mmCIF file with all atom_site columns, C-alpha atoms in Angstrom:
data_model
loop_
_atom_site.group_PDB
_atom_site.id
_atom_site.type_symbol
_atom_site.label_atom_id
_atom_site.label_alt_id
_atom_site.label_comp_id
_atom_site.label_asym_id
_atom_site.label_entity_id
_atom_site.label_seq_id
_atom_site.pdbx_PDB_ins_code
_atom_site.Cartn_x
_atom_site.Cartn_y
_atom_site.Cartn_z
_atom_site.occupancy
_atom_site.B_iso_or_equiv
_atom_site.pdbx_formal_charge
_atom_site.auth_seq_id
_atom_site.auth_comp_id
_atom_site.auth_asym_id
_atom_site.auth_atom_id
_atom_site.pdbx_PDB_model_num
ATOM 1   C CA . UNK A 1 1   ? -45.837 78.297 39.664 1.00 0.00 ? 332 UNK A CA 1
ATOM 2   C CA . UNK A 1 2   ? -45.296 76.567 36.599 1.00 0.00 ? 333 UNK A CA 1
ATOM 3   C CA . UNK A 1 3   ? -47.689 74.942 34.068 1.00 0.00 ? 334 UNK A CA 1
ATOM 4   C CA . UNK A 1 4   ? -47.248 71.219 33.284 1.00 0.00 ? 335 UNK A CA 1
ATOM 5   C CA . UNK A 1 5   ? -48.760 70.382 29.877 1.00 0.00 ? 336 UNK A CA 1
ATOM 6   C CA . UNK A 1 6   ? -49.129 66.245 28.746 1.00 0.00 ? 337 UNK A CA 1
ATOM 7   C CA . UNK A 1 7   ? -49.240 66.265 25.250 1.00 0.00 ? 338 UNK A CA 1
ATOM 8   C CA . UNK A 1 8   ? -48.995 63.332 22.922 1.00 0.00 ? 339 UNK A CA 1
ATOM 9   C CA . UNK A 1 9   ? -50.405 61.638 19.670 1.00 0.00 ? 340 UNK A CA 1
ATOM 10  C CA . UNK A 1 10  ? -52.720 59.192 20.398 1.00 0.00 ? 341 UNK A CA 1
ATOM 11  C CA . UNK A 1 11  ? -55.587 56.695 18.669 1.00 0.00 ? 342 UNK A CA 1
ATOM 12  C CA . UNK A 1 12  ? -58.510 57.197 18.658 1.00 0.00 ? 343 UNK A CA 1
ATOM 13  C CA . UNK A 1 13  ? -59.279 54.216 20.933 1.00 0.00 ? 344 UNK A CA 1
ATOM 14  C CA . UNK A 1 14  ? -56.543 56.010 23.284 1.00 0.00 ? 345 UNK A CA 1
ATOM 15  C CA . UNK A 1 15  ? -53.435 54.297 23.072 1.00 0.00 ? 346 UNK A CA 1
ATOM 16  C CA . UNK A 1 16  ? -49.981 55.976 22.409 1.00 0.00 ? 347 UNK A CA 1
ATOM 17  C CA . UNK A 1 17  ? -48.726 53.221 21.328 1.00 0.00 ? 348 UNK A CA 1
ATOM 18  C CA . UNK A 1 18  ? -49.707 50.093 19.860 1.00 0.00 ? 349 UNK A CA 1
ATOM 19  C CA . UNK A 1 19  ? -48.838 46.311 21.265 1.00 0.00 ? 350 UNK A CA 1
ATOM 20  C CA . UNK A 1 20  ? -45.023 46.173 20.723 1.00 0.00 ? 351 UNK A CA 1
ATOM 21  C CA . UNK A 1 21  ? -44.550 49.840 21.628 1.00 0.00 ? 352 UNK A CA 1
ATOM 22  C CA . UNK A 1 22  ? -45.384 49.503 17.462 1.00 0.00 ? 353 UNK A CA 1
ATOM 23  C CA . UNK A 1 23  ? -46.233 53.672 16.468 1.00 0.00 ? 354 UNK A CA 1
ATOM 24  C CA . UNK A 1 24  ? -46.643 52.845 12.777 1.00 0.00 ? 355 UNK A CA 1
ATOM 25  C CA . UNK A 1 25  ? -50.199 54.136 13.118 1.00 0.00 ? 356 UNK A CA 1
ATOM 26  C CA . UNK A 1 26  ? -49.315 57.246 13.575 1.00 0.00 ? 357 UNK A CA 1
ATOM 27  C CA . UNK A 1 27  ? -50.402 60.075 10.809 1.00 0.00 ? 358 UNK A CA 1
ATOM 28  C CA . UNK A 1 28  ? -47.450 61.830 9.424  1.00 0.00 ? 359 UNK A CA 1
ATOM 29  C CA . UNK A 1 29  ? -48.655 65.297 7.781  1.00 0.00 ? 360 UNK A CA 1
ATOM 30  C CA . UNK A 1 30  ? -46.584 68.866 8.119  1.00 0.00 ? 361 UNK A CA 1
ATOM 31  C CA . UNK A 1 31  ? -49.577 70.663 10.296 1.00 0.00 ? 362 UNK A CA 1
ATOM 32  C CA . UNK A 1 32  ? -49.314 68.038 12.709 1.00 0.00 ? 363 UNK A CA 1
ATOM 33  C CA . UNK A 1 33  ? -45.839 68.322 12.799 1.00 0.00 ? 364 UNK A CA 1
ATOM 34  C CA . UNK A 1 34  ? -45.678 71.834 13.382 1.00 0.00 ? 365 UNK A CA 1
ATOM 35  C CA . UNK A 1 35  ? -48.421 71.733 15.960 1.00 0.00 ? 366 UNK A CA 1
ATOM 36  C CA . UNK A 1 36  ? -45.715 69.932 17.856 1.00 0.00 ? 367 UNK A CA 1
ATOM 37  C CA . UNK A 1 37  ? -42.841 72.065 17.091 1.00 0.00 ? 368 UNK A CA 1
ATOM 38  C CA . UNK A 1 38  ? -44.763 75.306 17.798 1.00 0.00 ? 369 UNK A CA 1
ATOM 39  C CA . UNK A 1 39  ? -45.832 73.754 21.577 1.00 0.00 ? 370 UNK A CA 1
ATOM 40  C CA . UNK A 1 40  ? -42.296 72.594 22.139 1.00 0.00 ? 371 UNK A CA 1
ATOM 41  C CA . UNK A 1 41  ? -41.154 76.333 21.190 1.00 0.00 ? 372 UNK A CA 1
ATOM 42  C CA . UNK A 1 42  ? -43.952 77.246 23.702 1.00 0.00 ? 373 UNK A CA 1
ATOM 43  C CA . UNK A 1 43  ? -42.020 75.001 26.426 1.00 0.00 ? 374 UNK A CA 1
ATOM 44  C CA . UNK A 1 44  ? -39.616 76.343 28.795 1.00 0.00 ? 375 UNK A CA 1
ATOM 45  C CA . UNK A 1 45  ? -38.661 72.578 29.957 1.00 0.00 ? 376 UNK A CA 1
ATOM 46  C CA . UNK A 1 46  ? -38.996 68.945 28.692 1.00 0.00 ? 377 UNK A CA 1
ATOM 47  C CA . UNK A 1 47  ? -39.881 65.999 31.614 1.00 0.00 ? 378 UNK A CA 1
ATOM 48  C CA . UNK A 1 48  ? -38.944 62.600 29.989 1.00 0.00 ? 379 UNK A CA 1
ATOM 49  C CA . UNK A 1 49  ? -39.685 59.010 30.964 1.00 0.00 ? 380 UNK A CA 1
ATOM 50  C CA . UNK A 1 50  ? -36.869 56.499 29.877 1.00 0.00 ? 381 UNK A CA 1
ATOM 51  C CA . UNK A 1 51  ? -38.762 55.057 26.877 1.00 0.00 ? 382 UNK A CA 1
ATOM 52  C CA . UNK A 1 52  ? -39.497 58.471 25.303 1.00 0.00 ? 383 UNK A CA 1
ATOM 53  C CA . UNK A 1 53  ? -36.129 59.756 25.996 1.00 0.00 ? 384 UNK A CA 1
ATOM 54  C CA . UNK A 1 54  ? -34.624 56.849 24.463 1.00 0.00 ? 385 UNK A CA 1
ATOM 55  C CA . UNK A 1 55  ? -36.773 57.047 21.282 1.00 0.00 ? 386 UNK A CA 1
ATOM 56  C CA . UNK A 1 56  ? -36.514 60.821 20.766 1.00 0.00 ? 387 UNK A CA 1
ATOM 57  C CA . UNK A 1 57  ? -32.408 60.651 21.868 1.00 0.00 ? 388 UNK A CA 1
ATOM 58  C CA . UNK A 1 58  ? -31.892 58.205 19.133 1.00 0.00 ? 389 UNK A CA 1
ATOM 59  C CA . UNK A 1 59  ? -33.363 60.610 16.512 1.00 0.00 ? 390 UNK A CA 1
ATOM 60  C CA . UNK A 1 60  ? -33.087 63.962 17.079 1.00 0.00 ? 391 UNK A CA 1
ATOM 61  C CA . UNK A 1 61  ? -29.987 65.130 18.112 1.00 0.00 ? 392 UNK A CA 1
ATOM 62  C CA . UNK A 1 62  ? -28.891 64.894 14.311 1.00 0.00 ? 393 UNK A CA 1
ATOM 63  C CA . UNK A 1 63  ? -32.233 65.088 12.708 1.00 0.00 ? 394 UNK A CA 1
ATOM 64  C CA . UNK A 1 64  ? -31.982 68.439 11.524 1.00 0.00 ? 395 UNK A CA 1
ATOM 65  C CA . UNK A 1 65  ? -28.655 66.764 9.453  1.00 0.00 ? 396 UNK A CA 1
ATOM 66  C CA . UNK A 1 66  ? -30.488 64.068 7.656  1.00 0.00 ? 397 UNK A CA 1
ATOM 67  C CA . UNK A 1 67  ? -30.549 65.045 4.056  1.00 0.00 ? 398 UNK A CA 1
ATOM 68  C CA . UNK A 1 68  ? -34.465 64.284 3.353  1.00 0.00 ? 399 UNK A CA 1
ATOM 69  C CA . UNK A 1 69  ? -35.117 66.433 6.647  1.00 0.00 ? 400 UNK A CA 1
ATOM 70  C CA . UNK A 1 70  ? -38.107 68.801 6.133  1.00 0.00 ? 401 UNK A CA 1
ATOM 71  C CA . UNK A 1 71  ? -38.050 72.765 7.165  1.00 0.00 ? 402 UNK A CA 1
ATOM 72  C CA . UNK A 1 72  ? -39.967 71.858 9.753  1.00 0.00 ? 403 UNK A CA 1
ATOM 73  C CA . UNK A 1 73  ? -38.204 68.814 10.642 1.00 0.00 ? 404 UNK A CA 1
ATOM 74  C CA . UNK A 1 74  ? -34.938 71.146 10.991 1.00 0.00 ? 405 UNK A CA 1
ATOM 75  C CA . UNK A 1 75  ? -36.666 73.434 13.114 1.00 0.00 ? 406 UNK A CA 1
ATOM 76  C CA . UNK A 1 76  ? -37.836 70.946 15.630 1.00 0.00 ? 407 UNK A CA 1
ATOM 77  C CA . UNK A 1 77  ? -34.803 69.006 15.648 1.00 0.00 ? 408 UNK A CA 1
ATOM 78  C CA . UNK A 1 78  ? -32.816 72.342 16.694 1.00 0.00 ? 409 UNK A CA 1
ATOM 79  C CA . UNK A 1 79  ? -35.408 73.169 19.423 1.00 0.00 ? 410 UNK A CA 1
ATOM 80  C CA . UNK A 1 80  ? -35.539 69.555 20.773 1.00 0.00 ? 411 UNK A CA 1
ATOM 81  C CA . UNK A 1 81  ? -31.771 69.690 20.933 1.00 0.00 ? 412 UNK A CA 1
ATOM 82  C CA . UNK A 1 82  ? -31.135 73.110 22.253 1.00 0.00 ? 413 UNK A CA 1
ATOM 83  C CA . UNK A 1 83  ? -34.471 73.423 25.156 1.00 0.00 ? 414 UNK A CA 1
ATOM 84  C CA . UNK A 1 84  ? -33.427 71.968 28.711 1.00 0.00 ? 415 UNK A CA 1
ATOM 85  C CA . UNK A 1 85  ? -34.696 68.700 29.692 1.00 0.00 ? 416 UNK A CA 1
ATOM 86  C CA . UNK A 1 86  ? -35.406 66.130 32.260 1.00 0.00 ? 417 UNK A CA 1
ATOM 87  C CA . UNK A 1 87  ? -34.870 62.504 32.234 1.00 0.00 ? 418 UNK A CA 1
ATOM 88  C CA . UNK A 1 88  ? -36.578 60.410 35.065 1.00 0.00 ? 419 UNK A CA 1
ATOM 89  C CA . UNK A 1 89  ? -35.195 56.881 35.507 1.00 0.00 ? 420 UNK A CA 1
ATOM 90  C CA . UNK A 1 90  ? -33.217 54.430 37.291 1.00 0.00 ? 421 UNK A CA 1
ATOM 91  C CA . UNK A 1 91  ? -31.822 52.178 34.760 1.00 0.00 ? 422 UNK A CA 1
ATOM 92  C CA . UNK A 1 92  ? -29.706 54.850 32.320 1.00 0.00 ? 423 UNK A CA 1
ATOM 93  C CA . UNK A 1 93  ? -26.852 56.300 33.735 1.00 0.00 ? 424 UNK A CA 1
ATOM 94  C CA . UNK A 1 94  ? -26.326 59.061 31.198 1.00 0.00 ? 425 UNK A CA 1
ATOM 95  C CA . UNK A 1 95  ? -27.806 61.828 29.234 1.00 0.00 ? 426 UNK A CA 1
ATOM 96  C CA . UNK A 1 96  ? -26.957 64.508 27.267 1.00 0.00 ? 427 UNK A CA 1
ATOM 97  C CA . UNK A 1 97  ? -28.140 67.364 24.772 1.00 0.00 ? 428 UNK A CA 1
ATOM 98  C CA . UNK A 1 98  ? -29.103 69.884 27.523 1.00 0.00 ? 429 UNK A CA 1
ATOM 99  C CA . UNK A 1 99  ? -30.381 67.180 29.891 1.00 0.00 ? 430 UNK A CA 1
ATOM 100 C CA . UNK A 1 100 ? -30.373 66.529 33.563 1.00 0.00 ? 431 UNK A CA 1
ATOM 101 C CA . UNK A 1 101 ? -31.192 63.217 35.058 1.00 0.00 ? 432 UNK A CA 1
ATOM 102 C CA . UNK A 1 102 ? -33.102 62.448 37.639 1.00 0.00 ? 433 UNK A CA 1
ATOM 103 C CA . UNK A 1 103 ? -32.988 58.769 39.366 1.00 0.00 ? 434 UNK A CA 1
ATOM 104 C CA . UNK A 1 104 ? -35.155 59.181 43.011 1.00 0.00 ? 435 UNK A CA 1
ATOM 105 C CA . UNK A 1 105 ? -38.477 59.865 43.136 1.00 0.00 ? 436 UNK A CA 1
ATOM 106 C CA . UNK A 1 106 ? -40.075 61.655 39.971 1.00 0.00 ? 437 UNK A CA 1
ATOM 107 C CA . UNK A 1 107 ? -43.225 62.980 41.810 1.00 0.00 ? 438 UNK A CA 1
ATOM 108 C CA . UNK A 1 108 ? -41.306 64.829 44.308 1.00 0.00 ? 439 UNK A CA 1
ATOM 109 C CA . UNK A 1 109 ? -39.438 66.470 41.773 1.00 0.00 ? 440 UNK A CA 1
ATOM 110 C CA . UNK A 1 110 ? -42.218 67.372 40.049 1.00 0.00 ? 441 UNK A CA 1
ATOM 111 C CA . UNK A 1 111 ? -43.258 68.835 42.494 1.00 0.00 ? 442 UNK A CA 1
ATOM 112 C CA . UNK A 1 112 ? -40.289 70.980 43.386 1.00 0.00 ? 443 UNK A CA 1
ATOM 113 C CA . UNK A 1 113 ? -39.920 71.922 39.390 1.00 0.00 ? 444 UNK A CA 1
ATOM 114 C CA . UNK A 1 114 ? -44.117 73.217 39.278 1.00 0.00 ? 445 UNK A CA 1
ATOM 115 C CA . UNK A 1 115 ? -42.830 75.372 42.343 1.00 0.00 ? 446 UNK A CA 1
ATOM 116 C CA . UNK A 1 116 ? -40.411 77.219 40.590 1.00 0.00 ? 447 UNK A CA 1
ATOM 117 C CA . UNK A 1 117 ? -40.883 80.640 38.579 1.00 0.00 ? 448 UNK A CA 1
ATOM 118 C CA . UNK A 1 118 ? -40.549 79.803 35.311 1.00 0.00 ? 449 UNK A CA 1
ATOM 119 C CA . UNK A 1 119 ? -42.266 78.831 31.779 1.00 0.00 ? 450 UNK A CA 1
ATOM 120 C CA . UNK A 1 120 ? -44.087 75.926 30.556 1.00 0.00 ? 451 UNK A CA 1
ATOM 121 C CA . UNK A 1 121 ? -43.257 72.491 31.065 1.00 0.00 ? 452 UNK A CA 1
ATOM 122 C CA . UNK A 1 122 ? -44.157 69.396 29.074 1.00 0.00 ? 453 UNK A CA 1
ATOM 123 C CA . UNK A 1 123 ? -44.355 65.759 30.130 1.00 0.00 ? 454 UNK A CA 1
ATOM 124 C CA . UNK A 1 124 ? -43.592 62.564 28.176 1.00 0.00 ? 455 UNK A CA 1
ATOM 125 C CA . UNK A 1 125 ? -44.060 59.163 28.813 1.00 0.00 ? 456 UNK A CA 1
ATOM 126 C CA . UNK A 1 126 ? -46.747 56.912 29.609 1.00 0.00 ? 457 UNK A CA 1
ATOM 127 C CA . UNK A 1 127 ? -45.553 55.984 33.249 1.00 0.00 ? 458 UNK A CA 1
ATOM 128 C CA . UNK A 1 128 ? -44.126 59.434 34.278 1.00 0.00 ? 459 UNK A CA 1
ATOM 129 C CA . UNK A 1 129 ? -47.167 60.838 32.884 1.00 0.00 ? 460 UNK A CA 1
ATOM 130 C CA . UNK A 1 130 ? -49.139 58.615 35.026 1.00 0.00 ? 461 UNK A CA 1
ATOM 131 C CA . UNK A 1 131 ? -47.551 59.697 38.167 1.00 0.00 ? 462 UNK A CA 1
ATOM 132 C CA . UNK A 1 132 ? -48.145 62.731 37.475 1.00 0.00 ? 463 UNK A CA 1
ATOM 133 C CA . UNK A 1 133 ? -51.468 62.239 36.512 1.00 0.00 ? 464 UNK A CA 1
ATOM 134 C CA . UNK A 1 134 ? -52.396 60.158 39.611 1.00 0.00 ? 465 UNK A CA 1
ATOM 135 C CA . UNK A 1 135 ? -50.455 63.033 42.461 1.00 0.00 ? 466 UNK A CA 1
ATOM 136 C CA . UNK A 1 136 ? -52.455 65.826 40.243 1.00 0.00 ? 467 UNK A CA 1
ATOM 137 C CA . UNK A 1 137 ? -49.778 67.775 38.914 1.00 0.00 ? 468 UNK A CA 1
ATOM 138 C CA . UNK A 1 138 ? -50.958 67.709 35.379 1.00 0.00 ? 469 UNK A CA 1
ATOM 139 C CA . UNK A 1 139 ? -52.247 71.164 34.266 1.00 0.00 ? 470 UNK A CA 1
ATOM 140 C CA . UNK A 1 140 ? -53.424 70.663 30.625 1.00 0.00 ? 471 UNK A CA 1
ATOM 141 C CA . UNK A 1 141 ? -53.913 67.631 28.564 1.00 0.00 ? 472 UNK A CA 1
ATOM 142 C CA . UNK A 1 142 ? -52.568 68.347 24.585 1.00 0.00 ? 473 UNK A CA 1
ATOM 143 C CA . UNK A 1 143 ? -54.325 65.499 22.667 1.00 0.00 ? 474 UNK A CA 1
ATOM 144 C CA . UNK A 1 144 ? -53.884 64.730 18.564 1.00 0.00 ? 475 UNK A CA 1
ATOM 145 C CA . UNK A 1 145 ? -56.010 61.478 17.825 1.00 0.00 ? 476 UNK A CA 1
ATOM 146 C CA . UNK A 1 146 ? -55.530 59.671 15.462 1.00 0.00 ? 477 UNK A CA 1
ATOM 147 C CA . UNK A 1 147 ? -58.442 58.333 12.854 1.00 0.00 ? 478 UNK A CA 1
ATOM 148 C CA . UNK A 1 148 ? -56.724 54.596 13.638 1.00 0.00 ? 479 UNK A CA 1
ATOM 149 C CA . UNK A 1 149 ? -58.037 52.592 16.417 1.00 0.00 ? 480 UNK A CA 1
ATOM 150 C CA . UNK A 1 150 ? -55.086 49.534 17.406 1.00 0.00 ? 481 UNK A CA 1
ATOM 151 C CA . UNK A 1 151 ? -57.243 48.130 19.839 1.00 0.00 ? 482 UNK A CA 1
ATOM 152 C CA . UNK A 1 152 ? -54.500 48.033 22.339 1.00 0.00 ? 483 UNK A CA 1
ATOM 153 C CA . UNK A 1 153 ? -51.284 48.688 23.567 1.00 0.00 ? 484 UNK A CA 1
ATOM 154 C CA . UNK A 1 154 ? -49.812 51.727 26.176 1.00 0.00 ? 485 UNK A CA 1
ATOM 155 C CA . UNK A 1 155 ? -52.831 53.909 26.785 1.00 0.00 ? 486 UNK A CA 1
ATOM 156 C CA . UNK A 1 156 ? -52.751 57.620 26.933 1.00 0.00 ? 487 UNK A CA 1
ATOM 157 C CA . UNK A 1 157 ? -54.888 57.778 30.506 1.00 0.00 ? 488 UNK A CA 1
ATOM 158 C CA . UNK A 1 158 ? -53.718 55.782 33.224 1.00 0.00 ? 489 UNK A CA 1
ATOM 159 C CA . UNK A 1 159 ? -55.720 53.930 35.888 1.00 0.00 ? 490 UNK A CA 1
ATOM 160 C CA . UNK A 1 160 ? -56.537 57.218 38.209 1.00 0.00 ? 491 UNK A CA 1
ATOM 161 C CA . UNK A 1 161 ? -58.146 56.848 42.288 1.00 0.00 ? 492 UNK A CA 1
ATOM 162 C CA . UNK A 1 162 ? -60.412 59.517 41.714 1.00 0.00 ? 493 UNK A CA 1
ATOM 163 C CA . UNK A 1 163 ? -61.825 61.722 38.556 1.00 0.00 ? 494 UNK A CA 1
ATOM 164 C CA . UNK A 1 164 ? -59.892 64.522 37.124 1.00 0.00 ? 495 UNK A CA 1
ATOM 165 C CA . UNK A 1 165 ? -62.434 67.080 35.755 1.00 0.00 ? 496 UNK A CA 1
ATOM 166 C CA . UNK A 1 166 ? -61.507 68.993 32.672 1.00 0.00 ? 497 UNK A CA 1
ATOM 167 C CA . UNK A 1 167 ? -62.130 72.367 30.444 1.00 0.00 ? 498 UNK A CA 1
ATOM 168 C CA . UNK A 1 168 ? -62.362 71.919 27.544 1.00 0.00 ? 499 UNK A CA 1
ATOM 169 C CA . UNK A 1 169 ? -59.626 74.961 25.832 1.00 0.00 ? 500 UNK A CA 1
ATOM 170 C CA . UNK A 1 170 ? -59.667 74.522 21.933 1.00 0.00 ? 501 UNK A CA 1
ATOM 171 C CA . UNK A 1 171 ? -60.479 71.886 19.550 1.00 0.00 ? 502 UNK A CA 1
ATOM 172 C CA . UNK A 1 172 ? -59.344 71.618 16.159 1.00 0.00 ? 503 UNK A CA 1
ATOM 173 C CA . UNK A 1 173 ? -59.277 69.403 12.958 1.00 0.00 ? 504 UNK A CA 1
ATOM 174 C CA . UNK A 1 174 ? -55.915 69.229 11.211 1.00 0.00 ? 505 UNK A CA 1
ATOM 175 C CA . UNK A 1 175 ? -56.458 68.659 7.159  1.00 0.00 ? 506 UNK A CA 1
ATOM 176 C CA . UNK A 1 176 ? -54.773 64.371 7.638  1.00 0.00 ? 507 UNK A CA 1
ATOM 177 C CA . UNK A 1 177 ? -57.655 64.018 10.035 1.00 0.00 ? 508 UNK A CA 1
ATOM 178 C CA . UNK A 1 178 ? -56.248 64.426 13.510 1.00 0.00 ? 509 UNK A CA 1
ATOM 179 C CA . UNK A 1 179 ? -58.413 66.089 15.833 1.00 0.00 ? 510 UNK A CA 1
ATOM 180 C CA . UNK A 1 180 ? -56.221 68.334 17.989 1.00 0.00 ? 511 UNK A CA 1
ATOM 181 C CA . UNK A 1 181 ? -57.714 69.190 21.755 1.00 0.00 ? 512 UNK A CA 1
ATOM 182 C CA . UNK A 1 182 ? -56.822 70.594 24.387 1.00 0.00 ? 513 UNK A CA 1
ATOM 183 C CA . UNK A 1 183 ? -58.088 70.250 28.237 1.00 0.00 ? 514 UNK A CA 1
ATOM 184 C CA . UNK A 1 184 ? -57.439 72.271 31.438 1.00 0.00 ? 515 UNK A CA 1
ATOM 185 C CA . UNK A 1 185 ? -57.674 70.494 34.602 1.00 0.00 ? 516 UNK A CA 1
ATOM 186 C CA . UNK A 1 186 ? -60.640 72.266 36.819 1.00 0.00 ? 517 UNK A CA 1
ATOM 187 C CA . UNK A 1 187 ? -59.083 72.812 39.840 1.00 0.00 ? 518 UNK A CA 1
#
């Protein structure tokens, strides 16, 4: 059975994103960056919500071709381009860069994909997140928070029916002031 990791930066008041989808808040520094790329390295397969998808298809494809692109940058732009994904929605009607998509129901497929042998997989997206979240198929929670709170906006957590308890796995602070943790759901 596969792992499913949700991982994303957040503020410290818990939102991913700031009214207007705005992510301006967001702390740019080179260990938070390759925190990222070494869990997406880590990841055997990506599971995308439209939003995300849209936002990180619209960037890095070509990143690693930008002329002010960072080592780092490069790296993660190759990985994010070459590592199989999954797009859940029912409003695109293509994809591409390794991608498959996915247009019925997201927590049945889920499902099917945590049954498989295989390696990691990571979730993105506030509302495919949140399905998962709410059938119980998230494994581990990756959280970098921000030292920014927006007040409001798309929040990390969604509304759950009952409590998910958690382990707390490692807990580190990165030298810009993000506090990177990580969470295992107690099963």
């Amino acid at each position: 059975m596969r792992k499913l990791i949700y991982g994303m930066n957040l503020t410290l008041d818990g939102y991913i994103a700031a009214p207007g989808d705005d992510i301006g808040w967001s702390v740019p520094s080179d260990e938070l960056f390759q925190f990222w790329s070494d869990q997406l390295q880590a990841t055997d397969l990506s599971l995308y919500g439209r939003k995300l998808w849209q936002t990180m298809s619209s960037y890095w494809p070509t990143g690693d071709q930008r002329p002010d692109a960072t080592p780092a940058e490069t790296e993660f732009a190759r990985r994010w381009r070459d590592m199989s994904k999954v797009v859940f929605s029912s409003t695109i009607d293509k994809v591409d860069w390794n991608t498959r998509l996915v247009t019925g129901d997201a927590v049945a497929e889920i499902t099917r994909l945590k049954a498989e042998d295989g390696g990691p997989m990571d979730i993105g997206g506030a509302t495919l997140a949140g399905a998962a979240m709410r059938a119980g198929l998230i494994d581990e929670y990756v959280l970098a928070t921000a030292p920014v709170v927006v007040g409001g906006g798309t929040p990390f957590f969604t509304a759950l029916d009952s409590w998910v308890n958690l382990n707390l796995v490692e807990t580190r602070t990165l030298p810009c002031g993000v506090i990177l943790t990580r969470y295992e759901t107690r099963r």
